[in-house]
C-alpha positions in Angstrom: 130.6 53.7 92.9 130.5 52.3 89.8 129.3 49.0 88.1 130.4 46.4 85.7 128.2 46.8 82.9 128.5 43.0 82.0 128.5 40.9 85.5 127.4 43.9 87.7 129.9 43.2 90.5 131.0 47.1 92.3 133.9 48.9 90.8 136.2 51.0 92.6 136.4 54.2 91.7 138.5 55.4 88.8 138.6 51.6 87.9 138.8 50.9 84.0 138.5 47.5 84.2 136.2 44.6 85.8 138.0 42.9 88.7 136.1 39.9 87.9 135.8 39.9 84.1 137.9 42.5 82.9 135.5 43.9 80.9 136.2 47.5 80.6 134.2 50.2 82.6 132.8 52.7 80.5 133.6 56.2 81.7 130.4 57.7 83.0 130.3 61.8 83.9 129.5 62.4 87.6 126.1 64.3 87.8 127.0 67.8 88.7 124.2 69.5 91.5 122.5 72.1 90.2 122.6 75.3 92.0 119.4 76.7 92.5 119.1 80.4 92.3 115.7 81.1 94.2 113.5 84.3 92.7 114.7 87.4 94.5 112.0 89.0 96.8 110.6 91.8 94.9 111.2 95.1 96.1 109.1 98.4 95.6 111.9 101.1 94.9 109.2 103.3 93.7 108.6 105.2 97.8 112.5 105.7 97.6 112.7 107.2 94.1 109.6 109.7 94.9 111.7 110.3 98.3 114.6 111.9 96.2 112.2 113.5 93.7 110.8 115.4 96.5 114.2 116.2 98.5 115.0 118.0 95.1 111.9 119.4 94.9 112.2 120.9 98.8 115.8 122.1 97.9 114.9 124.0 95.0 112.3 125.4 97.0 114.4 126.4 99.7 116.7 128.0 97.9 114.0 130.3 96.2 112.3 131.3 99.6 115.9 132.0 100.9 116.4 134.2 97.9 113.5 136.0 98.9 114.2 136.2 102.4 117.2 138.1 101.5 115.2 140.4 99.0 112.9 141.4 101.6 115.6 142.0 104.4 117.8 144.3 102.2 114.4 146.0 100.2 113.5 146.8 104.2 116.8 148.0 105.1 117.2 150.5 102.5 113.5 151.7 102.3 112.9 152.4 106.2 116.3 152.0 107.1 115.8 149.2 109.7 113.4 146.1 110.0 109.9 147.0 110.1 107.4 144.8 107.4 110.6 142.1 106.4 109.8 140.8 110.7 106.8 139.6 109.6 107.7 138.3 106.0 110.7 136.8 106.5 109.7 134.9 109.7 106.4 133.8 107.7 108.8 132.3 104.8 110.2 130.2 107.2 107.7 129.0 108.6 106.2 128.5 104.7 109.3 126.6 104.3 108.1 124.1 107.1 104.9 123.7 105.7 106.4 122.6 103.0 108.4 119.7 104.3 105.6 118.7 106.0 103.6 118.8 103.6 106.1 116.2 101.2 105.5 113.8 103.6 109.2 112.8 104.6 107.7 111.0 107.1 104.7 109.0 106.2 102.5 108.8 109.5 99.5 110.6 109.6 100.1 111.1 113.7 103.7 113.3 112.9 101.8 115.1 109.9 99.1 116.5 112.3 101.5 116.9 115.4 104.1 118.7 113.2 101.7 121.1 111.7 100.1 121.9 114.9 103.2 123.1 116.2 104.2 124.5 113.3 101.2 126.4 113.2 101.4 127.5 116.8 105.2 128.7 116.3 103.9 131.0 113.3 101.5 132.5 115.3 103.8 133.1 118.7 106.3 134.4 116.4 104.1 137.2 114.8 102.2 138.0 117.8 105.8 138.2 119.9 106.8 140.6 116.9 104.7 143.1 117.5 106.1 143.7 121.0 104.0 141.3 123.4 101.9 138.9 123.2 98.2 140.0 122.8 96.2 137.3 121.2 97.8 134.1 121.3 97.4 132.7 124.7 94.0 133.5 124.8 93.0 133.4 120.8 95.5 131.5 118.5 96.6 128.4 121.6 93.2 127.2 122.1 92.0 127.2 117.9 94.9 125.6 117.5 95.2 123.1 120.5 91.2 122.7 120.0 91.8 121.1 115.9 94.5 119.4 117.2 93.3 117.1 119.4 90.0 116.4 117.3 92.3 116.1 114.1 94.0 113.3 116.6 90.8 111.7 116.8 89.6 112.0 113.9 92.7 109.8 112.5 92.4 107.5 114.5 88.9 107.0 114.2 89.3 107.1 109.9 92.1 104.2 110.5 90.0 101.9 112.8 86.5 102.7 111.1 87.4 103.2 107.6 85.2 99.8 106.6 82.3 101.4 108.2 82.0 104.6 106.4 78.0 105.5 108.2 79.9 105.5 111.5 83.0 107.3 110.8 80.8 110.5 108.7 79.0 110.5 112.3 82.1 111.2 114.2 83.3 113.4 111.6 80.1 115.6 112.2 80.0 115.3 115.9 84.0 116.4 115.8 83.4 119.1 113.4 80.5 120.0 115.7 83.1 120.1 119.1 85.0 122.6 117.0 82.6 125.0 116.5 82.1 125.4 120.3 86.1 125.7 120.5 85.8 128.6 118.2 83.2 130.1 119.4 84.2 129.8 123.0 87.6 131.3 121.8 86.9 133.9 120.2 84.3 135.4 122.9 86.8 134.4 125.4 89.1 136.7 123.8 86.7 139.7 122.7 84.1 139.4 125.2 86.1 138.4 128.6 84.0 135.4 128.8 82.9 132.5 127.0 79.4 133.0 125.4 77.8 130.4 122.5 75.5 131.2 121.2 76.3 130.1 116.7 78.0 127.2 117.9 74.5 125.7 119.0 73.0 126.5 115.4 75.5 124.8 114.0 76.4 122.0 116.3 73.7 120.3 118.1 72.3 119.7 114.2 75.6 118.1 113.1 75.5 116.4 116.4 71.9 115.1 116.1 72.9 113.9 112.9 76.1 112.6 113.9 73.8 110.2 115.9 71.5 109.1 113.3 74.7 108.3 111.4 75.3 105.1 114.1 71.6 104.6 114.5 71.3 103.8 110.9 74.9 101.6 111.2 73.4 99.7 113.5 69.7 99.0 112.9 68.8 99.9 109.2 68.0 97.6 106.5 71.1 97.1 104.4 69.0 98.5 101.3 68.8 101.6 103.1 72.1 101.7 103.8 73.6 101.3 100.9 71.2 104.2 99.8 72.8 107.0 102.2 76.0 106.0 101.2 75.4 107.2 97.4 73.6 110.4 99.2 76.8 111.1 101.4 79.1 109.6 98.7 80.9 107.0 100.9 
């Protein structure tokens, strides 16, 4: 709605003329909105950049062990005549190959890394302990090493993601984990030898990691902060 510029009575609009006066209306451009255009959110398209940098980098890879794998099947056949040494190899290339794509982190969660090499690792050694015509060692020897790291590497990730801000405490469980696994080992592999479970290197070693495990939270907890911050610089935390 316009206005007469002269007696100020309304104006219809498109009118050139005062009703009143007939004084004309000057023509005055509508004010156009301006259309905002907000800030896109920023996004981070470095992780999917890396993500194809390292599918290329596994292809490439694959294709080289795969050339191998070949190699070593056909170099097998023609020296012995039938599959002896390329079980082994060849089965051991594929599981490299695994490794490898877990180790490029496809899948960035520190639960799948240590699930997926667990059982990676456990296939390998099934797989060249089934090779050699039954299975010797790997019930008794290669399950429990590897189920033993397993569940403390569990633990130990969760305990660096919910402690990492209190680095006394999470060196103590560290040592008090890497303590339980020397009584897995050592249980193992006289389990396995032996026919029965004897410790006996597993105390030398553990109950000192242990102990200090301990004094790790008992300086946490009731140590001056002075002191503190000066077994940090010893343990480099």
């Amino acid at each position: 709605m316009a206005y007469c510029p002269k007696c100020g009575v309304k104006v219809d609009h498109g009118g050139k003329d005062c009703p009143l006066c007939d004084f004309p209306i000057p023509v005055v451009e509508e004010e156009v909105e301006e259309q905002t255009h907000p800030f896109p959110t920023p996004e981070n398209v470095y992780p999917k950049e890396f993500k194809v940098i390292k599918k290329r980098i596994f292809k490439n890879i694959a294709v080289f062990l795969l050339l191998a794998v070949v190699v070593m099947y056909f170099q097998n056949i023609l020296l012995q005549g039938t599959l002896t040494w390329a079980r082994y190899s060849v089965a051991a290339t594929f599981f490299l190959l695994a490794y490898i794509a877990v180790f490029l982190n496809f899948i960035p969660n520190p639960y799948f890394f240590v699930t997926a090499s667990a059982l990676i690792t456990l296939g390998f050694l099934f797989t060249m302990d089934w090779i050699g015509g039954e299975l010797n060692w790997f019930w008794s020897l290669g399950l429990p090493l590897v189920a033993g790291i397993f569940l403390l590497s569990l633990i130990g990730v969760f305990a660096y993601r919910h402690l990492k801000r209190k680095p006394l405490i999470l060196a103590g469980v560290f040592m008090m984990l890497a303590g339980l696994y020397f009584i897995v080992v050592e249980g193992a592999v006289t389990g396995y030898f032996f026919g029965k479970i004897h410790l006996f290197w597993s105390y030398i070693g553990g109950i000192p990691l242990s102990a200090l495990g301990l004094s790790m939270l008992y300086f946490h907890y009731y140590f001056p902060q002075s002191m503190k911050e000066q077994i940090k610089r010893r343990f480099h935390t």
